[in-house]
Each structure stands twice: as structure tokens, then as C-alpha cells.
């Protein structure tokens, strides 16, 4: 059995959904489709999920969401009409959803309705059975998958039958609707693949696989034919956005292969993600922008046990969760997403930490990016060296280099404003 997940662009309008239909019909092993909410039809368009979050925000501020909701309703009605799905089937659902959003059911409920309606309409169109993710996907309070999910799905799905399941959401053990983080339909696809011991998890999107570098910046970037689970996680973490980095977890220990495919060019082979692709070398380079850097110094910093833990707890209190760290004998550098804390929050945090832990100094600096290079163990050292050389040759400031923590990636800190130039220079050196 093959589980297919179709992303927002693949279900953005009726035309795209017809492509989905022909993909599903062209291989009888494709028995389960996991779908996203309709995404953008063009670059100026809105994603349904964004509009649903907007509705919830308006309600929270005590304003009406009617206007925005009408845009959502119109979009679904157009899709349904063009697919020959009778509007009366889901008109009641739209009314109920608006009522619930107005009543303040919250962000997760609102956001989940995009996937819910999308899957419902597609199931009617395909004449495949609809399964509500709320009945089969159990999500823990920390947004991880509850193990009970696998038995529920396996019990619910019969071999030989066909199903459409909405991605992105499930229910907590207490029966409250909960979403994964953005892009989380990839996670649902992985969960369903594991529950059904699928032979393949196909992830259908609008590009022909994972590129060695963002093709919007590096025009001649090539597609990675095959890469390991580990590499894809590392590459997603540093900004490659094709596949959700948490979606590897459900199948990591099972070994189900994942194929990233293009709905608009189904004949392209795409990227295969497997536990071990059996090839050596570098796979890709990516840059994660929008980071800030905390630089903290104190003589004999680590002499006092529990110091690092105490400092991190304090950062969490100020809403800062660092994503990358570096440690020196008397200093710590933490990178975090800039949007986590405003300038005034950062200033209060620095003041409090300095006083409470008698630091010699602490500063927060904005405008950083982390470049990640991924590849196999034997290639990553030379890859890192070549990347550093390329940056130096192009006069790009190197803020940090970290090759220690993972054997399949190297992380290089740079200034955000250099990120595009850096990506081009490093791509050319490593893959050009
Ligand atoms: N629709 C959700 C989002 O836009 C989830 C997904 O597409 O995977 O993030």
C-alpha cells in the first residue's frame, strides 16, 4: 500500500485536485490520501489556513470575522462546484464552522477546518471514504503523536478500501482538537504510513523533490535524488521547507521510504528519503534566517554546577528557546528566532540575567543566519572546509562554525544580509 500526502498547492483549486485524482488512479496501491487545506493558487493568493487563523484573531479581538470567512467559504464553494460536489453537502458544515469560530473555539479548531473541509470535498469527489483525523489521530499536549493513534488507524482502515484523511490535526486524549505545527500534514502522512506499514510514503508537492539549495536563490540548483532520514531532518532544520522536519520521527525506526514528488510533473522521479541511501557525499546547503544571537560572558562560568540549566530556564521565562548553541570556557552563544522576543523583552532579560548571575557581560544582537551543510559522515568535514573557504573568498563574515554535534551536518553562522550571496557562493563551490 502507498500512502499519498498532497500539500496545499496540490489541492489549491479544482484543476489541481483533478491532477491529484489522476495520480491516485494511476496506481492501485495508492489507497489512502492525506490532504492539506487549499494553499496559494499564485504568489499573491492567500492560504486557507492563514485566513482561518485571521478569523480566530479577529474574534479574539472582539471583531467580526464575517468578511474573511466569506472569502474562505467562497473558495471552498468554487472548488466543490467545479468538482461536481453538491454544495448542500457541505453548506451546513460551513455555517457550523463559522458559528464555532465566532463562539471562540480557538486557533487550533479554526486552523484545522481547512484540512477538514478540503478532505471532505475531495472524498466526495473521488467517492473515497472520509475519515475525520479527530477520530484517529491522538496528539499529546507537547504536540507529539500519542501511541494510541497507530492502533486506532490500523483498526479503522481496511485493506483494499480507499480513504481520504485530513492532515495537520487530531484530538487530545481529553477530546480537544489540536493541530501540529505549521506544515504538519506531512506528519499526518507519516503517522498513517506507519500505522498501515505502507510500502511507500509519497509526499506530493509543487516541486520535483528537495533541491541542493533553495532554487529561488540558486537558479541552477539540482534535485537531490536520494538522501537519508538524518540528512533531511538536518536540512529542514536550517531552512529547507519542502518536508516538515518532525515528519521523519514516526517512521524513523521503521524505515518506510519517502518519495517527494511533484503533482504538476508526476513523471519526475523526485527525491527518495530512506534510512541509508547507500551513496556518499554532500546532499545540500540551506540557510535559516531571522535569528538573533545572545552572547554571554563570565569568568569560570561553568565552575558552578547547574549554571547552564539555570540560564536556559531564565531564557524560557522570557519566551526565548535557543535553536543553536556554542560553548567556550568562559562564554556561551545562543541563537534564537528573533520573533520570539522584542527589543524591550531582550533588554529586560539581559538586565535580569546580568544581575542575578553576576555576568561579566551579556548582549543580544539581531540579524543573523545559520547556514547548514548536510552530507554523509565521510564528506561533511571537507564540505565544511570548502564552505568556509568559499565564504572567505567572497568576503563574507563568518560568525561561528560548528561541526561537533552531528556527524551529518556542519553549521556556519553568518550575517543575515549575506545569506543569499553566501548560499550562491557555497553552492557553486560544493556542487557547481
Ligand atoms: N495547512 C497547514 C499549513 O498551512 C498544514 C499543512 O499544509 O501541512 O500549515
Tab-separated table of N, CA, C and O and ligand atoms in Angstrom, residues 5-8 35-39 47-50 53 111 114-115 167-169 180-187 244, ligand 1:
chain	number	residue	atom	x	y	z
A	5	UNK	N	0.420	11.904	0.470
A	5	UNK	CA	0.022	13.168	1.100
A	5	UNK	C	0.107	14.263	0.043
A	5	UNK	O	1.113	14.361	-0.680
A	6	UNK	N	-0.957	15.059	-0.075
A	6	UNK	CA	-0.963	16.154	-1.049
A	6	UNK	C	-0.949	17.481	-0.305
A	6	UNK	O	-1.821	17.750	0.525
A	7	UNK	N	0.026	18.317	-0.602
A	7	UNK	CA	0.191	19.601	0.080
A	7	UNK	C	-0.772	20.658	-0.442
A	7	UNK	O	-1.548	20.412	-1.391
A	8	UNK	N	-0.721	21.848	0.159
A	8	UNK	CA	-1.653	22.921	-0.141
A	8	UNK	C	-1.727	23.308	-1.614
A	8	UNK	O	-2.810	23.545	-2.153
A	35	UNK	N	-4.672	14.909	2.966
A	35	UNK	CA	-4.646	16.193	2.244
A	35	UNK	C	-4.503	17.400	3.160
A	35	UNK	O	-4.952	17.404	4.295
A	36	UNK	N	-3.879	18.447	2.598
A	36	UNK	CA	-3.755	19.749	3.268
A	36	UNK	C	-4.976	20.599	2.942
A	36	UNK	O	-5.806	20.217	2.113
A	37	UNK	N	-5.010	21.775	3.527
A	37	UNK	CA	-6.008	22.781	3.159
A	37	UNK	C	-5.542	23.449	1.870
A	37	UNK	O	-4.336	23.491	1.591
A	38	UNK	N	-6.472	23.999	1.063
A	38	UNK	CA	-6.042	24.679	-0.172
A	38	UNK	C	-4.994	25.764	0.112
A	38	UNK	O	-5.160	26.601	1.001
A	39	UNK	N	-3.919	25.712	-0.659
A	39	UNK	CA	-2.837	26.695	-0.490
A	39	UNK	C	-2.982	27.815	-1.515
A	39	UNK	O	-4.063	28.042	-2.061
A	47	UNK	N	-3.367	31.545	1.696
A	47	UNK	CA	-3.565	30.148	2.087
A	47	UNK	C	-4.804	30.102	2.960
A	47	UNK	O	-4.960	30.962	3.847
A	48	UNK	N	-5.647	29.116	2.756
A	48	UNK	CA	-6.855	28.992	3.583
A	48	UNK	C	-6.486	28.950	5.077
A	48	UNK	O	-7.154	29.578	5.908
A	49	UNK	N	-5.421	28.255	5.415
A	49	UNK	CA	-5.043	28.158	6.833
A	49	UNK	C	-4.741	29.543	7.412
A	49	UNK	O	-5.140	29.853	8.543
A	50	UNK	N	-4.052	30.386	6.638
A	50	UNK	CA	-3.758	31.746	7.130
A	50	UNK	C	-5.052	32.520	7.363
A	50	UNK	O	-5.185	33.250	8.348
A	53	UNK	N	-6.691	31.373	10.574
A	53	UNK	CA	-6.028	31.973	11.751
A	53	UNK	C	-6.461	33.432	11.897
A	53	UNK	O	-6.670	33.915	12.997
A	111	UNK	N	-7.979	26.662	12.601
A	111	UNK	CA	-6.989	26.276	11.587
A	111	UNK	C	-7.271	24.883	11.025
A	111	UNK	O	-7.090	24.633	9.832
A	114	UNK	N	-9.605	23.946	7.668
A	114	UNK	CA	-9.169	23.987	6.265
A	114	UNK	C	-8.925	22.580	5.751
A	114	UNK	O	-9.405	22.181	4.685
A	115	UNK	N	-8.209	21.799	6.538
A	115	UNK	CA	-7.922	20.410	6.156
A	115	UNK	C	-9.217	19.586	6.166
A	115	UNK	O	-9.451	18.750	5.302
A	167	UNK	N	-5.032	16.199	6.920
A	167	UNK	CA	-3.771	16.267	7.659
A	167	UNK	C	-3.826	17.325	8.740
A	167	UNK	O	-4.883	17.921	8.993
A	168	UNK	N	-2.701	17.513	9.446
A	168	UNK	CA	-2.453	18.686	10.284
A	168	UNK	C	-3.078	18.670	11.683
A	168	UNK	O	-2.631	19.372	12.556
A	169	UNK	N	-4.135	17.894	11.926
A	169	UNK	CA	-4.761	17.964	13.244
A	169	UNK	C	-5.191	16.595	13.762
A	169	UNK	O	-5.185	15.594	13.045
A	180	UNK	N	-0.877	20.126	14.673
A	180	UNK	CA	0.590	20.086	14.737
A	180	UNK	C	1.083	21.489	14.396
A	180	UNK	O	0.287	22.390	14.132
A	181	UNK	N	2.406	21.674	14.348
A	181	UNK	CA	2.913	22.985	13.922
A	181	UNK	C	2.669	23.161	12.415
A	181	UNK	O	2.315	22.199	11.724
A	182	UNK	N	2.877	24.381	11.907
A	182	UNK	CA	2.582	24.677	10.502
A	182	UNK	C	3.271	23.662	9.570
A	182	UNK	O	4.395	23.248	9.803
A	183	UNK	N	2.579	23.302	8.519
A	183	UNK	CA	3.113	22.297	7.594
A	183	UNK	C	2.932	20.882	8.110
A	183	UNK	O	3.486	19.925	7.557
A	184	UNK	N	2.129	20.733	9.165
A	184	UNK	CA	2.048	19.453	9.871
A	184	UNK	C	1.311	18.327	9.163
A	184	UNK	O	1.282	17.205	9.670
A	185	UNK	N	0.745	18.576	7.980
A	185	UNK	CA	0.112	17.458	7.261
A	185	UNK	C	1.158	16.408	6.867
A	185	UNK	O	0.833	15.229	6.713
A	186	UNK	N	2.398	16.848	6.709
A	186	UNK	CA	3.484	15.886	6.452
A	186	UNK	C	3.570	14.874	7.591
A	186	UNK	O	3.875	13.701	7.383
A	187	UNK	N	3.338	15.360	8.813
A	187	UNK	CA	3.415	14.466	9.985
A	187	UNK	C	2.268	13.460	9.920
A	187	UNK	O	2.464	12.262	10.133
A	244	UNK	N	8.481	18.697	6.416
A	244	UNK	CA	8.481	19.052	7.843
A	244	UNK	C	9.488	18.172	8.607
A	244	UNK	O	9.426	16.939	8.514
B	1	LIG	N1	-2.466	23.815	6.190
B	1	LIG	C1	-1.450	23.763	7.211
B	1	LIG	C2	-0.446	24.880	6.998
B	1	LIG	O1	-0.626	25.703	6.107
B	1	LIG	C3	-0.809	22.424	7.325
B	1	LIG	C4	-0.202	21.844	6.070
B	1	LIG	O2	-0.465	22.313	4.971
B	1	LIG	O3	0.568	20.895	6.185
B	1	LIG	O4	0.499	24.961	7.729
